[in-house]
Each structure stands twice: as C-alpha cells, then as structure tokens.
Short mmCIF file of C-alpha atoms and ligand atoms in Angstrom, two decimals:
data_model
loop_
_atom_site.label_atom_id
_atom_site.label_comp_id
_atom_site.label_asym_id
_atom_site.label_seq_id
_atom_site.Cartn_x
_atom_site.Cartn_y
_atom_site.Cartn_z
CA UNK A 1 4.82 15.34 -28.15
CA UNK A 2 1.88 13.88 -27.01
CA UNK A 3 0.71 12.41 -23.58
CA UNK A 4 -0.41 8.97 -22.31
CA UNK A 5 -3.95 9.00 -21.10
CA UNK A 6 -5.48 5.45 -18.44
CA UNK A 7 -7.74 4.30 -20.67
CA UNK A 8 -8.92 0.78 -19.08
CA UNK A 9 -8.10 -1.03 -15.78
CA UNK A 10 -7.93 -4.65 -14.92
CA UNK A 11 -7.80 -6.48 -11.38
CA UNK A 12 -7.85 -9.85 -10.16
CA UNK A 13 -7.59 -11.50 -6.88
CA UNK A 14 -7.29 -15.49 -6.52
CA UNK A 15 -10.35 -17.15 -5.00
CA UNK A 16 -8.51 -18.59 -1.64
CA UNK A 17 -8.63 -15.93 1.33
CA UNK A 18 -6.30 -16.42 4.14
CA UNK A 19 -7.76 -14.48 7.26
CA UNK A 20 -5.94 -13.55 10.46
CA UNK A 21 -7.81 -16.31 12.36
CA UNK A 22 -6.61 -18.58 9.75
CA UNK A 23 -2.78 -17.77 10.28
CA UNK A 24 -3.26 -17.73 14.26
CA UNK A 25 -3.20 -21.79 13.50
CA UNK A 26 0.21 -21.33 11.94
CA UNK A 27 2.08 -18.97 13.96
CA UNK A 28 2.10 -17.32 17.16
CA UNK A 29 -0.15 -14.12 16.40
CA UNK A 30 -3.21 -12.82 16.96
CA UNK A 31 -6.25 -11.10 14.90
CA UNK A 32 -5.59 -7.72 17.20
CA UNK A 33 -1.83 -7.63 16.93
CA UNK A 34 -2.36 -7.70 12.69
CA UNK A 35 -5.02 -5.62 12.85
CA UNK A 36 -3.28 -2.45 15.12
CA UNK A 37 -0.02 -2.92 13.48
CA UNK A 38 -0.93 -3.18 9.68
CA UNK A 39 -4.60 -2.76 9.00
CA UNK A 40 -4.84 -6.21 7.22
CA UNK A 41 -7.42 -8.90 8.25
CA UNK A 42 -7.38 -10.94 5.21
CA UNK A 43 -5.14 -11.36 2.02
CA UNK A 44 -5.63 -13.46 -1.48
CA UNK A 45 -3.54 -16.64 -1.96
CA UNK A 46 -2.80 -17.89 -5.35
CA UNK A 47 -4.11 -21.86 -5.92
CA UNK A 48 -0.89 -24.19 -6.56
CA UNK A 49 -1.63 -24.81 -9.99
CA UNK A 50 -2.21 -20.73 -10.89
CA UNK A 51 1.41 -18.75 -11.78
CA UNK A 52 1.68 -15.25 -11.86
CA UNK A 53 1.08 -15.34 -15.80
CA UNK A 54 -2.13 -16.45 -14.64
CA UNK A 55 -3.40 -13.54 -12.24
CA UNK A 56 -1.49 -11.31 -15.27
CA UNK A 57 -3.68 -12.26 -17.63
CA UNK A 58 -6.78 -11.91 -15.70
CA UNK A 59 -6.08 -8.24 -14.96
CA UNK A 60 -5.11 -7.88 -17.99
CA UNK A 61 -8.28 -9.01 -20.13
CA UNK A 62 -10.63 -7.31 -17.84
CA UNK A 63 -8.45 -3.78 -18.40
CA UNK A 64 -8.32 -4.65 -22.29
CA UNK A 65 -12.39 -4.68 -22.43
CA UNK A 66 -12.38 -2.15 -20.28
CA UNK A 67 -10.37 0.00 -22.59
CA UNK A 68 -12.59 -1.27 -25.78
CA UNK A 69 -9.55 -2.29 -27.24
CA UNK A 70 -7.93 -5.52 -28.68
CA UNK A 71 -4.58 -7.59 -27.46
CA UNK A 72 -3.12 -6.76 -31.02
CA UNK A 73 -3.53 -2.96 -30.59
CA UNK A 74 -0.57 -2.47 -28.35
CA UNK A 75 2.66 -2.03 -29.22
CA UNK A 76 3.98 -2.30 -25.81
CA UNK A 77 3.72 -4.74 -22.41
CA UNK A 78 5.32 -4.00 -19.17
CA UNK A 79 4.75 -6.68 -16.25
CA UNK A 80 6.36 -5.03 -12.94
CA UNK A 81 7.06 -8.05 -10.91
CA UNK A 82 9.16 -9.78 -8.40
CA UNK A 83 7.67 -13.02 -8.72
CA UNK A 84 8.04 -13.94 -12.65
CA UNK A 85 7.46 -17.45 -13.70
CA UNK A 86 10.76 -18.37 -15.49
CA UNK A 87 13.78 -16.79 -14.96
CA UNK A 88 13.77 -16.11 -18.61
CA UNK A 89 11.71 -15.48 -20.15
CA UNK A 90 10.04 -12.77 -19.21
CA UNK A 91 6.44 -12.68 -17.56
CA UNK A 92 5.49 -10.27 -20.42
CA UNK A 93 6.47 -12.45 -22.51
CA UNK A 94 4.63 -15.07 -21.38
CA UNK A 95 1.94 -12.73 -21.15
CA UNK A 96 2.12 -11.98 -24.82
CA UNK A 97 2.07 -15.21 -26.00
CA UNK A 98 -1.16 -16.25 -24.12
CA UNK A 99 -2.54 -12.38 -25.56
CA UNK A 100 -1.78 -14.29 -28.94
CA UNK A 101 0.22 -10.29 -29.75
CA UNK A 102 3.07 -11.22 -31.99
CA UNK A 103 6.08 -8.56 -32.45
CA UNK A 104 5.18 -5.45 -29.78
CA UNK A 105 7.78 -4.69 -27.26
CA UNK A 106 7.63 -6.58 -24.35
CA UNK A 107 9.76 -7.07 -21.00
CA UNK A 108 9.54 -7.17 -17.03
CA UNK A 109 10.35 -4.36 -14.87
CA UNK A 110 12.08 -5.38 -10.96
CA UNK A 111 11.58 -2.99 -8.34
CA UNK A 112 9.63 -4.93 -5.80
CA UNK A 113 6.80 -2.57 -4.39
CA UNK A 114 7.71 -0.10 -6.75
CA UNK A 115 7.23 -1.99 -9.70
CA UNK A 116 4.28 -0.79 -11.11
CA UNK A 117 5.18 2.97 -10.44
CA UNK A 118 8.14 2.47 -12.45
CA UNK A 119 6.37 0.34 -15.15
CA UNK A 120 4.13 3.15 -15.83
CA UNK A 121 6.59 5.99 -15.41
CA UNK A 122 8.38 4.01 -18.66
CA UNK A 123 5.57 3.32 -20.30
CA UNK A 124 4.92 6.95 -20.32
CA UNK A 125 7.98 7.95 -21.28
CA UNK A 126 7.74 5.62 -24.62
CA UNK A 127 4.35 7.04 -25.58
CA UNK A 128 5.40 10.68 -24.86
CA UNK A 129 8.93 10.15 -27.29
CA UNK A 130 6.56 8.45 -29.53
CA UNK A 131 7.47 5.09 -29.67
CA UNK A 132 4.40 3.47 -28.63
CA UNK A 133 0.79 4.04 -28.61
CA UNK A 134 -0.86 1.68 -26.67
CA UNK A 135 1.03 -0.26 -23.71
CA UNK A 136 -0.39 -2.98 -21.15
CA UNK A 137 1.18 -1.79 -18.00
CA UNK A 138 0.80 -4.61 -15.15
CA UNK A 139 1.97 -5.27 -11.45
CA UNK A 140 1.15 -8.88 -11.03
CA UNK A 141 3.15 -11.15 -7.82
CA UNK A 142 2.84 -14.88 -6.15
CA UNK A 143 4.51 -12.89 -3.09
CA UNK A 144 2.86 -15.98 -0.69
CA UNK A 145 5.48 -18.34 -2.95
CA UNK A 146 8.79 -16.52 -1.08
CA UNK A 147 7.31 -16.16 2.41
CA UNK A 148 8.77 -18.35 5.01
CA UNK A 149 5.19 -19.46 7.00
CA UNK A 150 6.84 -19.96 10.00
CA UNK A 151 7.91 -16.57 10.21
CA UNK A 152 5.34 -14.16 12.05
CA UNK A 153 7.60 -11.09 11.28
CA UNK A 154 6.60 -11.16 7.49
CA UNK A 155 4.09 -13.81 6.84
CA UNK A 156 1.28 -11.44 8.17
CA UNK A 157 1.87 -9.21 5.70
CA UNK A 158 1.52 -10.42 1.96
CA UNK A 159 -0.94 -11.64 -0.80
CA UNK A 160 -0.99 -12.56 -4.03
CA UNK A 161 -2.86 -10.95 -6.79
CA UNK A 162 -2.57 -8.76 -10.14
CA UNK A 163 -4.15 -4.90 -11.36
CA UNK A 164 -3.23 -3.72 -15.00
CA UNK A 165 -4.23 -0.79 -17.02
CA UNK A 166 -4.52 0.13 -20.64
CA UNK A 167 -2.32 3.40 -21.59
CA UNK A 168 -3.17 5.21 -24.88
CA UNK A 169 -1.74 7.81 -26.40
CA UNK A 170 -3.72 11.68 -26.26
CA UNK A 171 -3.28 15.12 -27.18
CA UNK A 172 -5.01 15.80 -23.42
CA UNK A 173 -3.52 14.88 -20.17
CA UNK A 174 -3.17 12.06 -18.94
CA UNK A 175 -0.05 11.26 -16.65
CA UNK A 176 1.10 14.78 -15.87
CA UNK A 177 4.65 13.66 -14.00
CA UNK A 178 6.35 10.41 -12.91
CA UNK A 179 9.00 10.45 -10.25
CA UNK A 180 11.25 7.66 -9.64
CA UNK A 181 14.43 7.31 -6.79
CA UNK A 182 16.08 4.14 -5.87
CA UNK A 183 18.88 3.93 -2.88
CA UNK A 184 20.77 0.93 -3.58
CA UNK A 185 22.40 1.68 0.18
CA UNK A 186 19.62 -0.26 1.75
CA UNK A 187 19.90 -3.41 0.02
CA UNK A 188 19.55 -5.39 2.88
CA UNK A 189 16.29 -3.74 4.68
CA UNK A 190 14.08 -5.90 2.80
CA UNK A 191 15.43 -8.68 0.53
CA UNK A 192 15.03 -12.39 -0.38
CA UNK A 193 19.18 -13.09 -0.93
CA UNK A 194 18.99 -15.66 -2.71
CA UNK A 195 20.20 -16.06 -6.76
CA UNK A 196 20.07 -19.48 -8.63
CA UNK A 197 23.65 -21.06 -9.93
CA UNK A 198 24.46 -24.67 -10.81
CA UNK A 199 20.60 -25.82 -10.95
CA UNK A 200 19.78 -24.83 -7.87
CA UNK A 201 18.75 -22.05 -5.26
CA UNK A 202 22.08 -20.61 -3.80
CA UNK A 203 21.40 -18.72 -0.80
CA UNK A 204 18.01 -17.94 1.07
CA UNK A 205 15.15 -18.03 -0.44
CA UNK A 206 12.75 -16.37 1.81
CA UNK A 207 11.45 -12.42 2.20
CA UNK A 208 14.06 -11.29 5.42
CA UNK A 209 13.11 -7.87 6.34
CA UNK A 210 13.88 -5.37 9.17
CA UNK A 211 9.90 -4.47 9.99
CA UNK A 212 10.63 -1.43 11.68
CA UNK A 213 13.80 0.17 10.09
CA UNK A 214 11.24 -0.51 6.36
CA UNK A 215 8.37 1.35 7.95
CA UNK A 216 10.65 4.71 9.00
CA UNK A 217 11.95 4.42 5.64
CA UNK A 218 9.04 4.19 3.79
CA UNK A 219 7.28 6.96 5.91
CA UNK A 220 9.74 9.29 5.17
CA UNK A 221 10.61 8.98 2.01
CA UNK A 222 6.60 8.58 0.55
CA UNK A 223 6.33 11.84 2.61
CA UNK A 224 9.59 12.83 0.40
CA UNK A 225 8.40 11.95 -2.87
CA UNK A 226 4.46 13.17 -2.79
CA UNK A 227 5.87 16.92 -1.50
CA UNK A 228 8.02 16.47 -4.47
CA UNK A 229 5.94 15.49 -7.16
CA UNK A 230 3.30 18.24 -6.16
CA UNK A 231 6.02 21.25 -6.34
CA UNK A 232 7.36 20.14 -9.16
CA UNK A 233 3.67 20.49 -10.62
CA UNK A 234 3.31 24.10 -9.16
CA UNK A 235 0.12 22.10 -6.94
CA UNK A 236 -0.55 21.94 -3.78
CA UNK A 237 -2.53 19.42 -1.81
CA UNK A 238 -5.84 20.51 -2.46
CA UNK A 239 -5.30 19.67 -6.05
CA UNK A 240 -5.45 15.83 -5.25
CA UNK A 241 -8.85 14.19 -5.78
CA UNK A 242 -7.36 10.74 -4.65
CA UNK A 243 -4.23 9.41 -3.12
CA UNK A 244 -4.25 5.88 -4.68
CA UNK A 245 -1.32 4.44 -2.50
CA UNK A 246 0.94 1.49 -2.09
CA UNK A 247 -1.05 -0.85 0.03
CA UNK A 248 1.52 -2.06 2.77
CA UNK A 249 0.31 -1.13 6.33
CA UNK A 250 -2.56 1.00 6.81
CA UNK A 251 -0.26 3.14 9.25
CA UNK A 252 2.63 3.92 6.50
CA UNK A 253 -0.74 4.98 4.73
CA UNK A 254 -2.39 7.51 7.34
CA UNK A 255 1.20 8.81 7.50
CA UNK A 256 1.22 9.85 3.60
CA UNK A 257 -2.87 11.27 3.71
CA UNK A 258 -1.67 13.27 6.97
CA UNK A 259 1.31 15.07 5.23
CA UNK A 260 -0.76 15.83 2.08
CA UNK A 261 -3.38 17.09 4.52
CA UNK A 262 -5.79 14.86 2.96
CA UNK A 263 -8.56 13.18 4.91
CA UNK A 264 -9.20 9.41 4.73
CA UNK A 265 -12.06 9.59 2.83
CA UNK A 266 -9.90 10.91 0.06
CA UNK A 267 -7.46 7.57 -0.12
CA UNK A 268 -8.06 4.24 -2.29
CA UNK A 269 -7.46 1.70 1.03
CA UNK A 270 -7.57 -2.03 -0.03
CA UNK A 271 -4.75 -3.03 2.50
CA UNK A 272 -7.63 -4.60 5.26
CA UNK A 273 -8.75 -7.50 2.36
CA UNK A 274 -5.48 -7.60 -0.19
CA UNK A 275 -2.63 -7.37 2.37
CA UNK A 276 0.51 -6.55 0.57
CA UNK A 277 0.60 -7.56 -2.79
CA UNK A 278 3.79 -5.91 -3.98
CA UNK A 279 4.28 -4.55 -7.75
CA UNK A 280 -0.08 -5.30 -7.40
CA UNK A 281 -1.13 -3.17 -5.02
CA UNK A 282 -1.60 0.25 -6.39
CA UNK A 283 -3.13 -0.93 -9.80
CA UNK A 284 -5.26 -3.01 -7.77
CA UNK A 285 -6.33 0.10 -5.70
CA UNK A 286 -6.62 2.23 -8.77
CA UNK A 287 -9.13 -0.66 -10.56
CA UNK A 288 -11.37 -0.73 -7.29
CA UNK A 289 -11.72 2.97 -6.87
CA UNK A 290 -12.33 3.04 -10.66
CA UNK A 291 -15.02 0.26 -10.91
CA UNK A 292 -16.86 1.70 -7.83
CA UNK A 293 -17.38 4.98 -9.24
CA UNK A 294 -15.40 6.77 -6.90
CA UNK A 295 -12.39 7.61 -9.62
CA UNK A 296 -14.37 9.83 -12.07
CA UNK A 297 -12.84 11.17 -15.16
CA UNK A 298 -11.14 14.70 -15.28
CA UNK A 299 -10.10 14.00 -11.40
CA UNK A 300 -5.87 14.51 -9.96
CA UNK A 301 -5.07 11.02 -8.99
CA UNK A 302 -1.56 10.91 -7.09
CA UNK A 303 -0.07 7.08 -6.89
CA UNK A 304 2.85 6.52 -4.75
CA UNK A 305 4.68 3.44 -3.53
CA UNK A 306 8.12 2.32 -2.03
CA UNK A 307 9.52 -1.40 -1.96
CA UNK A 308 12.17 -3.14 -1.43
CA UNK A 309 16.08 -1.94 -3.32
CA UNK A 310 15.03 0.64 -2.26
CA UNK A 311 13.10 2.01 -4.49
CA UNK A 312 10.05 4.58 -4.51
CA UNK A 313 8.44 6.85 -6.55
CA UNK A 314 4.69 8.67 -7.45
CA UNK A 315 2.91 9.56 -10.42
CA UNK A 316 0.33 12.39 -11.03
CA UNK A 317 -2.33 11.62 -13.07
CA UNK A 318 -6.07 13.33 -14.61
CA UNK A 319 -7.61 10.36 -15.14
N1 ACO B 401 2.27 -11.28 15.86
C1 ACO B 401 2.54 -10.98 17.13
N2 ACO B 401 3.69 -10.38 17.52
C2 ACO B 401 4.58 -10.08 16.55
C3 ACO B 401 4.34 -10.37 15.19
C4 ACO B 401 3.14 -11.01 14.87
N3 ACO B 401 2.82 -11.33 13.59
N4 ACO B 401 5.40 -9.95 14.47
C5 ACO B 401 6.27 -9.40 15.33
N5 ACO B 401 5.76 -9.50 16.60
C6 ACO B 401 6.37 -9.03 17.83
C7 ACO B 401 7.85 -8.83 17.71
O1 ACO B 401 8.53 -10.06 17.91
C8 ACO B 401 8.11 -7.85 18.83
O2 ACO B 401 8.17 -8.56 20.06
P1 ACO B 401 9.27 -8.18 21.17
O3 ACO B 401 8.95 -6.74 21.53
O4 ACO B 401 9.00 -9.17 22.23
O5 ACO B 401 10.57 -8.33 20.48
C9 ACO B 401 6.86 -6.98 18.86
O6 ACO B 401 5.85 -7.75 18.17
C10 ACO B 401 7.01 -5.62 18.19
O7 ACO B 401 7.67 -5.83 16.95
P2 ACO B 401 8.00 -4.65 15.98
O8 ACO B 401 8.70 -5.22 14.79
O9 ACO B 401 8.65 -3.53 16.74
O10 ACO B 401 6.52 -4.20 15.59
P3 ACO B 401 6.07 -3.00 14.68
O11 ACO B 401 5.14 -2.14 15.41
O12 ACO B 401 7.23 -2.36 13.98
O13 ACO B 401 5.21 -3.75 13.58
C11 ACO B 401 5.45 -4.47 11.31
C12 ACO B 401 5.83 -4.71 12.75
C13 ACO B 401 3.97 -4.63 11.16
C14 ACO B 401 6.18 -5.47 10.43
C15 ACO B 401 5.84 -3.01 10.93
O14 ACO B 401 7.17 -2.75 11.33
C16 ACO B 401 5.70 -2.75 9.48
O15 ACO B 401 4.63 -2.79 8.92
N6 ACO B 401 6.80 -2.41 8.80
C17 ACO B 401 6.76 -2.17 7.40
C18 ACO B 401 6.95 -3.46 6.72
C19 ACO B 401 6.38 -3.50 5.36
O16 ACO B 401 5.46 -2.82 5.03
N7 ACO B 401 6.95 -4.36 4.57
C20 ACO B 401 6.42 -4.62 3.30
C21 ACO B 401 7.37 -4.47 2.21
S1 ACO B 401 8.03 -2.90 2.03
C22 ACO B 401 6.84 -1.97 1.66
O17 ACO B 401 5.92 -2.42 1.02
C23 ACO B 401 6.88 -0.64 2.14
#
C-alpha cells in the first residue's frame, strides 16, 4: 500500500476587501470589538459575477503548476464546500469540465468548516487502497452569499475565497493519519435551515449560529482531536513543525497552540486578512505558509478544523 504525498498547492482570494471600518457603515460594530473577539480586520468578498467554480479553479491551476502536473493526470477531484453553484451538479464537476478532464472521479464533499479535512482524509484513503493516483483536493466557499448583513452576530466573521492542493501517490510519507468525528446532536449550533422544494427556498436562508455555545465547542473538541491524532502517532507535541489550523477566531486558535504547547510563531494565522472562509481556510493557510518558505519539505504539519454538523477532524502530515 502506498501513501499520498502534497505535491502542489493553490490559493486564491477575490480582489474586493471588506475591512472592519467598512462594515461599521452597515451594522452596529466597531474595529476594536472585531478585533478582541476574533482577530479579523479584513476578509475577501467574491465580485457578483464570480461563483465558487470560479475561486475553485483559480486555486486549483496555481496548485496544478505548482505540482508540475497536468489537469488530465488526475484521476480524482474532491471540492469540500458548502457553497456549490448548482444544487446538482456538483462543484467538482463543474470544476472538471472547465479543467477540460474527461472520465476521473469527481464529487463534492459537505461538512462546512470541516470540509477540506474530510476531503483530504478521503482522498487519502483512495490513493492508499489504490484507486487513485493523483487527486485535486479543494475547499472553495461564497460564504458572504448566506450571511444575513444586517446581522452583527455573524456577518463579522466570514469571507470568501478558495486553497487546493495536488495529492500524488509515494512510497514515502506523506499524510501519516487523518481523523474525522461528526456529532449530528448539535445540528442546530450553527446552521443555515433552509432546503429548496417546489422552486423555491423553503425555510431560512441565512448562517444562524449560537457564537458562544460554537466557540466552547470548537475549543474543546480541536483540543480533543489534536491530543488524539498525536497519540495515536506515538508523538508528542514537539514533533509538530506547524499547526496549520482552521482559521475562525484567532482565540479558538491560541486555545489549540496552548494545548499542543506550541508557541505562536509555530501556527499558519491568516484569520486577521481572510476572516472565515469555511471548507477554504486551512488550504488557504497551508498555500501561504508554503509559498513563503516557511513550510519546508520533510517538516510534521498538523491541520485541524471544526464546522458546522458538527463536524471536526485533523490530519498529520510530512510535507
Ligand atoms: N459588534 C459589537 N457587539 C457585538 C457584535 C458585533 N459584531 N456581535 C455581538 N455583539 C455583542 C452581543 O450582542 C453581546 O451584547 P450583550 O452582552 O449586550 O448581549 C456582546 O457583544 C457579547 O456577545 P457574545 O456573543 O457573548 O460575544 P463573544 O465574546 O462570544 O464573541 C463571537 C462572539 C466572536 C461570535 C464568538 O462567540 C465566536 O467567535 N464564536 C465562534 C463562532 C465561529 O467561529 N463561528 C464560525 C463557524 S464555526 C467554526 O468555524 C468553528
């Protein structure tokens, strides 16, 4: 059995920034409240005529060159994301089409935050079996497109924006371990209850989420999952090079580093200028750490995230 080794990573962030002082003018906030309570100060809006194809395929060319590799060499695309274009088909779909690949496997994985953690946790598991050898693995979201921009309590907190990376199979390591964990119980923590029926939207269509009840949750079980994921490795935390986390508040992140014992200057941050871009975030993270030459090869890269279901999960990587 063989492993699946990051071979190229992709980002892209739309051009329009929406800073704090920007959404002061829309709702009653301030700069310093968004700042001390999440970290954020500016997030990436997607233009009205881009979809989330678009910012897909963005990521998704840049990871492809950086991998050296063609759109017709993979036999598999994942696109983790809440936020897909059509109801059917599928954003990877869509995806593949505009790739011009004709007959790989291809299909969207749902679990908000989590997305891309689980995209790459399958992805692994089909190169490891054998069934693929190359995969596109993307989070990619239009989050701004189901916030209610009236709404203080969540419009603060979200951007737009896509990360991707190129997974190959290797004799070496690679992903070393993915752990996923969903809780179905807290449905209604964070959710946007809302389905389509008849031709039309039936129910709400906007994020509704209980702030504080989501950021004990997530605390907890991140802190859950990383201890986890480094026993079940025999490691312990001074084996991490880099905690490349879910960008969501920069608190829920200082939580994480503080259990692993890790100091700051050890952690991919990106939350202050992307905000939370859902099934995005950590590939985002992961493609800005890379490209700045702070990701080196041969270095323990532990990716985490949590989101809305709820789901979480990490993966353990030598890059
Ligand atoms: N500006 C100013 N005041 C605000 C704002 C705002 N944007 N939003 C809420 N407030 C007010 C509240 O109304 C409340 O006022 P009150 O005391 O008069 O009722 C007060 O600020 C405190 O509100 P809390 O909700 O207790 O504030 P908290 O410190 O919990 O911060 C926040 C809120 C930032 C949403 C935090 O709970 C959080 O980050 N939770 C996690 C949410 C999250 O990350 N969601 C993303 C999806 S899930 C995931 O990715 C993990």
């Amino acid at each position: 059995m063989s492993y699946s080794r990051i071979i190229g990573t992709g980002g892209y962030l739309p051009e329009k920034i929406l800073t704090n002082a920007d959404l002061e003018a829309m709702v009653d906030t301030s700069d310093q409240w968004i700042l001390e309570r999440t970290g954020i100060h500016s997030r990436h809006l997607a233009a009205e005529d881009q979809d989330t194809c678009d910012l897909a395929e963005n990521a998704a060319r840049l990871a492809l060159a950086a991998a050296e590799i063609e759109a017709s060499d993979l036999d598999l695309i994942i696109v983790a994301t809440t936020t897909p274009d059509r109801i059917f088909p599928s954003t990877a779909c869509l995806l593949q089409a505009r790739l011009g690949v004709h007959g790989a496997t291809a299909f969207d994985i749902q679990a908000v935050c989590s997305g891309f953690i689980y995209a790459l946790s399958i992805a692994d598991k089909f190169i490891k079996t054998g069934a693929a050898r190359r995969a596109l693995v993307i989070g990619a979201e239009i989050f701004s497109r189901m916030v209610n921009w009236t709404d203080r309590n969540t419009c603060i907190l979200f951007g737009d924006g896509a990360g991707a990376v190129v997974l190959e199979a290797s004799d070496e390591p690679g992903i070393l371990s993915t752990h996923l964990h969903a809780d179905g119980a807290y449905k209604d923590m964070l959710t946007v209850p809302a389905t389509v029926a008849d031709g039309r939207l039936n129910g709400d269509g906007f994020v509704k989420m209980q702030g504080n009840e989501v950021f004990k949750f997530a605390v907890k079980v991140l802190n859950s999952v990383v201890k986890e994921i480094l026993a079940d490795n025999q490691l312990d935390e001074s084996a991490i090079d880099w905690l490349v986390p879910h960008q969501a508040n920069i608190r829920i992140i200082n939580a994480t580093a503080k259990k692993l014992k890790l100091p700051m200057e050890k952690v991919v941050v990106t939350v202050p200028t992307h905000g939370n871009t859902s099934a995005a975030s950590v590939p985002l993270a992961l493609d800005v750490a890379v490209r700045d030459g702070r990701i080196q090869r041969g270095q323990i890269l532990l990716l985490e995230a949590v989101g809305g279901g709820f789901t979480w999960g990490a993966v353990l990587v030598k890059y």
